XYZ file of C-alpha atoms in Angstrom:
286
model
C -15.204 5.305 -9.582
C -17.276 5.605 -12.840
C -19.331 3.092 -14.516
C -20.413 2.961 -18.281
C -23.888 3.114 -18.799
C -25.485 0.229 -20.801
C -26.394 1.522 -24.301
C -29.885 -0.048 -24.332
C -30.972 1.085 -20.770
C -29.765 4.652 -21.940
C -31.735 4.608 -25.127
C -34.672 3.519 -23.325
C -34.276 6.217 -20.487
C -34.067 8.864 -23.362
C -37.243 7.668 -24.871
C -39.365 7.900 -21.470
C -37.941 11.058 -20.521
C -39.116 12.613 -24.108
C -42.609 11.044 -23.654
C -43.252 12.388 -20.309
C -40.976 15.510 -19.820
C -43.905 17.585 -18.866
C -45.405 15.241 -16.460
C -45.077 16.497 -12.513
C -45.241 12.829 -11.676
C -42.254 12.040 -14.097
C -40.241 14.903 -12.600
C -40.686 13.900 -9.060
C -39.722 10.125 -10.161
C -36.546 11.588 -11.932
C -35.685 13.381 -8.753
C -36.379 10.552 -6.303
C -34.330 8.268 -8.806
C -31.289 10.854 -8.912
C -31.406 10.778 -4.964
C -31.307 7.145 -4.747
C -28.398 7.143 -7.264
C -26.451 9.620 -5.343
C -27.344 7.656 -2.142
C -26.039 4.451 -3.797
C -22.747 6.038 -4.979
C -22.189 7.399 -1.594
C -22.596 4.206 0.291
C -20.457 2.607 -2.326
C -17.658 4.993 -1.827
C -17.943 4.841 1.960
C -17.778 0.989 1.672
C -14.518 1.359 -0.553
C -13.065 3.906 1.752
C -13.471 1.439 4.782
C -12.522 -1.541 3.245
C -9.212 -2.886 4.426
C -5.737 -4.332 2.989
C -2.511 -5.411 4.098
C -0.221 -2.957 2.738
C 2.999 -5.190 1.959
C 5.957 -2.788 2.929
C 9.398 -3.911 1.682
C 11.514 -0.827 1.486
C 11.660 2.134 3.734
C 7.967 1.831 4.672
C 8.920 -1.270 6.606
C 9.969 1.304 9.371
C 6.640 2.281 11.109
C 8.481 5.705 11.906
C 9.316 6.330 8.113
C 5.713 5.385 7.178
C 4.126 7.691 9.523
C 5.202 10.401 7.118
C 3.258 9.131 4.246
C 0.252 9.144 6.441
C 0.653 12.218 8.673
C 2.825 14.262 6.362
C 6.159 16.013 6.848
C 9.774 15.637 5.754
C 11.652 12.712 7.220
C 15.367 13.194 8.365
C 17.633 12.729 5.715
C 15.006 13.256 2.994
C 14.800 16.253 0.551
C 11.125 15.650 -0.001
C 8.178 17.046 2.286
C 5.127 14.553 1.986
C 1.556 15.904 2.072
C 0.359 13.095 3.708
C -2.909 10.840 3.760
C -6.520 12.177 4.124
C -6.869 9.670 7.042
C -3.338 10.209 8.884
C -3.744 7.611 11.514
C -1.528 4.682 12.203
C -2.291 1.127 10.908
C -4.437 -0.662 12.971
C -2.082 -3.920 12.966
C 1.421 -4.447 11.651
C 2.920 -7.855 11.284
C 5.865 -9.674 9.624
C 5.095 -11.550 6.462
C 7.032 -13.326 3.863
C 5.872 -13.122 0.317
C 6.774 -15.047 -2.834
C 9.834 -13.363 -4.788
C 12.255 -10.941 -3.455
C 13.408 -7.404 -3.062
C 16.236 -5.529 -5.391
C 17.902 -2.084 -5.708
C 17.696 -0.383 -8.722
C 17.012 3.305 -10.261
C 17.732 6.467 -8.447
C 16.004 8.118 -5.710
C 16.012 11.912 -5.656
C 14.788 12.361 -2.121
C 17.319 9.787 -0.716
C 20.084 9.397 -3.325
C 21.166 5.900 -4.565
C 19.131 2.855 -5.783
C 15.488 2.330 -4.775
C 13.718 -0.844 -3.193
C 11.932 -2.612 -5.652
C 9.924 -6.040 -5.557
C 9.903 -8.689 -8.243
C 7.609 -11.638 -7.460
C 9.653 -13.630 -9.927
C 12.727 -13.692 -8.096
C 13.434 -16.824 -6.432
C 12.994 -17.227 -2.481
C 10.568 -15.244 -0.339
C 10.958 -11.253 0.517
C 10.518 -10.130 4.055
C 8.138 -7.644 4.396
C 6.236 -5.588 6.826
C 2.614 -5.684 6.618
C 0.459 -2.862 7.626
C -3.279 -3.256 7.825
C -4.765 0.194 6.705
C -7.796 1.223 4.756
C -8.074 1.242 0.971
C -8.102 5.214 1.207
C -4.765 5.138 3.056
C -3.143 2.647 0.803
C -4.590 4.768 -2.194
C -3.009 7.920 -0.464
C 0.434 6.216 0.219
C 0.367 4.821 -3.188
C 0.000 8.289 -4.809
C 2.778 9.732 -2.995
C 5.033 6.768 -4.021
C 4.147 7.682 -7.272
C 4.793 11.224 -7.200
C 0.827 12.026 -7.321
C -1.387 14.152 -5.441
C -3.124 12.029 -2.716
C -6.806 12.416 -2.350
C -8.656 10.118 -4.674
C -9.355 6.147 -4.188
C -7.755 3.663 -6.218
C -9.773 1.301 -8.219
C -8.640 -2.090 -7.060
C -11.041 -4.452 -8.940
C -8.261 -5.246 -11.372
C -5.459 -6.180 -9.218
C -7.898 -7.930 -6.586
C -9.428 -9.839 -9.747
C -6.011 -10.784 -11.521
C -3.324 -10.068 -9.443
C -1.740 -7.243 -11.133
C -2.832 -3.983 -12.398
C -0.338 -1.522 -14.051
C -1.378 2.362 -13.634
C 1.375 3.860 -15.233
C 5.197 3.094 -16.631
C 6.822 4.519 -13.651
C 8.569 2.568 -10.895
C 5.801 2.378 -8.238
C 2.988 2.304 -10.616
C 2.209 -1.377 -10.831
C -0.097 -2.858 -8.181
C 0.352 -6.484 -7.040
C -1.675 -8.729 -4.994
C 1.300 -10.549 -3.094
C 0.364 -13.922 -2.212
C -2.468 -15.463 -0.452
C -4.717 -13.331 1.678
C -4.082 -13.011 5.424
C -7.259 -13.366 7.841
C -9.453 -13.003 4.901
C -7.732 -9.569 3.844
C -6.022 -8.932 0.493
C -2.045 -8.320 0.537
C -1.229 -5.536 -1.936
C 2.111 -3.761 -2.875
C 3.281 -1.642 -5.710
C 6.680 -1.781 -7.589
C 7.747 -1.124 -11.017
C 6.201 -3.109 -14.184
C 9.587 -4.533 -15.042
C 11.656 -7.388 -13.643
C 14.810 -7.486 -11.467
C 16.866 -8.855 -14.745
C 15.749 -5.898 -16.854
C 17.099 -2.939 -15.137
C 20.714 -2.211 -13.959
C 20.921 -2.597 -10.244
C 22.120 0.388 -7.898
C 23.331 0.254 -4.069
C 21.067 2.073 -1.736
C 22.218 5.387 0.102
C 23.175 4.219 3.776
C 20.482 6.269 5.162
C 17.729 4.596 3.063
C 19.182 1.060 3.738
C 19.130 1.967 7.483
C 15.332 2.259 7.123
C 15.107 -1.132 5.764
C 17.320 -2.337 8.573
C 15.072 -0.726 11.164
C 11.912 -1.954 9.393
C 13.349 -5.669 9.727
C 14.352 -5.321 13.250
C 11.032 -3.851 14.129
C 8.975 -6.436 12.369
C 11.152 -9.357 13.067
C 13.249 -8.935 15.944
C 16.087 -10.668 14.155
C 19.694 -10.593 15.479
C 22.299 -8.173 13.631
C 23.979 -11.090 12.045
C 20.462 -12.465 10.599
C 19.593 -8.913 9.267
C 22.955 -8.664 7.430
C 22.764 -11.807 6.044
C 19.277 -11.114 4.412
C 20.635 -7.748 3.106
C 23.610 -9.318 1.518
C 21.133 -11.563 -0.542
C 19.265 -8.491 -2.150
C 20.692 -7.447 -5.824
C 22.033 -3.997 -5.697
C 23.294 -4.166 -2.267
C 27.075 -4.004 -1.857
C 28.122 -6.540 0.756
C 30.889 -4.075 2.184
C 28.011 -1.202 2.958
C 26.204 -3.685 5.163
C 27.973 -4.077 8.269
C 28.381 -0.100 9.095
C 24.482 0.262 8.602
C 23.656 -2.921 10.534
C 25.823 -1.657 13.378
C 24.603 1.791 13.417
C 20.821 1.027 13.700
C 21.354 -1.854 16.421
C 23.384 0.542 18.421
C 20.187 2.445 19.376
C 17.961 0.616 21.702
C 15.466 -1.647 20.008
C 11.907 0.249 19.934
C 9.170 -1.169 22.068
C 6.780 -2.992 20.073
C 3.791 -0.897 19.041
C 0.439 -1.397 20.461
C -2.282 -1.901 17.933
C -4.208 1.655 17.193
C -7.653 2.200 18.601
C -9.288 2.702 15.244
C -13.232 2.936 15.584
C -13.668 2.466 11.944
C -11.777 -0.769 11.986
C -13.212 -3.455 14.099
C -11.500 -6.602 14.071
C -12.536 -10.044 15.890
C -11.596 -13.314 16.122
C -12.667 -15.800 13.107
C -14.457 -18.707 14.215
C -12.396 -21.548 14.900
C -9.380 -19.997 14.003
C -7.726 -19.019 17.606
C -5.545 -15.637 16.947
C -6.702 -14.933 13.551
C -8.454 -11.726 12.766
C -11.187 -10.754 10.258
C -12.878 -7.194 9.671
C -15.974 -6.345 11.653
C -18.757 -4.232 10.468
C -17.617 -0.925 9.258
C -19.017 2.320 10.247
């Protein structure tokens, strides 16, 4: 991240350099200052990289198997796109079911899957069922970059979204960051979506393969029976009621995946918060 220099300090620094440019002591001081600046910048980048967020996945990334391609790279079955993956391809440290204010709808067109894409509108009534993945800011940045059709490799500056709840990085369908509800265990819940609201764009039904990933994610996160999953999907704008039974039946015909064990992550140390049984908070980061 870059920071603008204070104009008064910049002017004073230029004046001092002009007066003492020939002094060996001044040169040594400037060298030490530069090394200190580099060390501070590196430390700040390290803290940013290891800070944690809950990524609130509401579409295909509700499925941990699908999310793996955004982290480790590759081309998912039924998808025409090969994903470069994240700089850190490890699985999330934790994943959990979570409800956030608003709702999910389907609109636009997916070049990779065909059909409409899942989008999130915090202004819709009710609560969206999401699968929240505990990852680093670096991983969240790389997942978001791939969703935005950008090249991963650069950490997002989350100051605006953490401060105001919203940051629009561009006009595209996944280029708006949102702080999706209250923090969980002291860790912010973030997601990305389109800058418009559900009523401002035509709805479009998703392709069966894409919708199946949402079904897998709901089953994985919530353990719902087929009937409850189908009822949830029918309420989502853009979903055609007649397409739901076949997709749900196909997913539930396969044995339920075993609950994933928490991933061992040396860079993510979680310990119970004092006085709150079962809650987690980040420990000291490496």
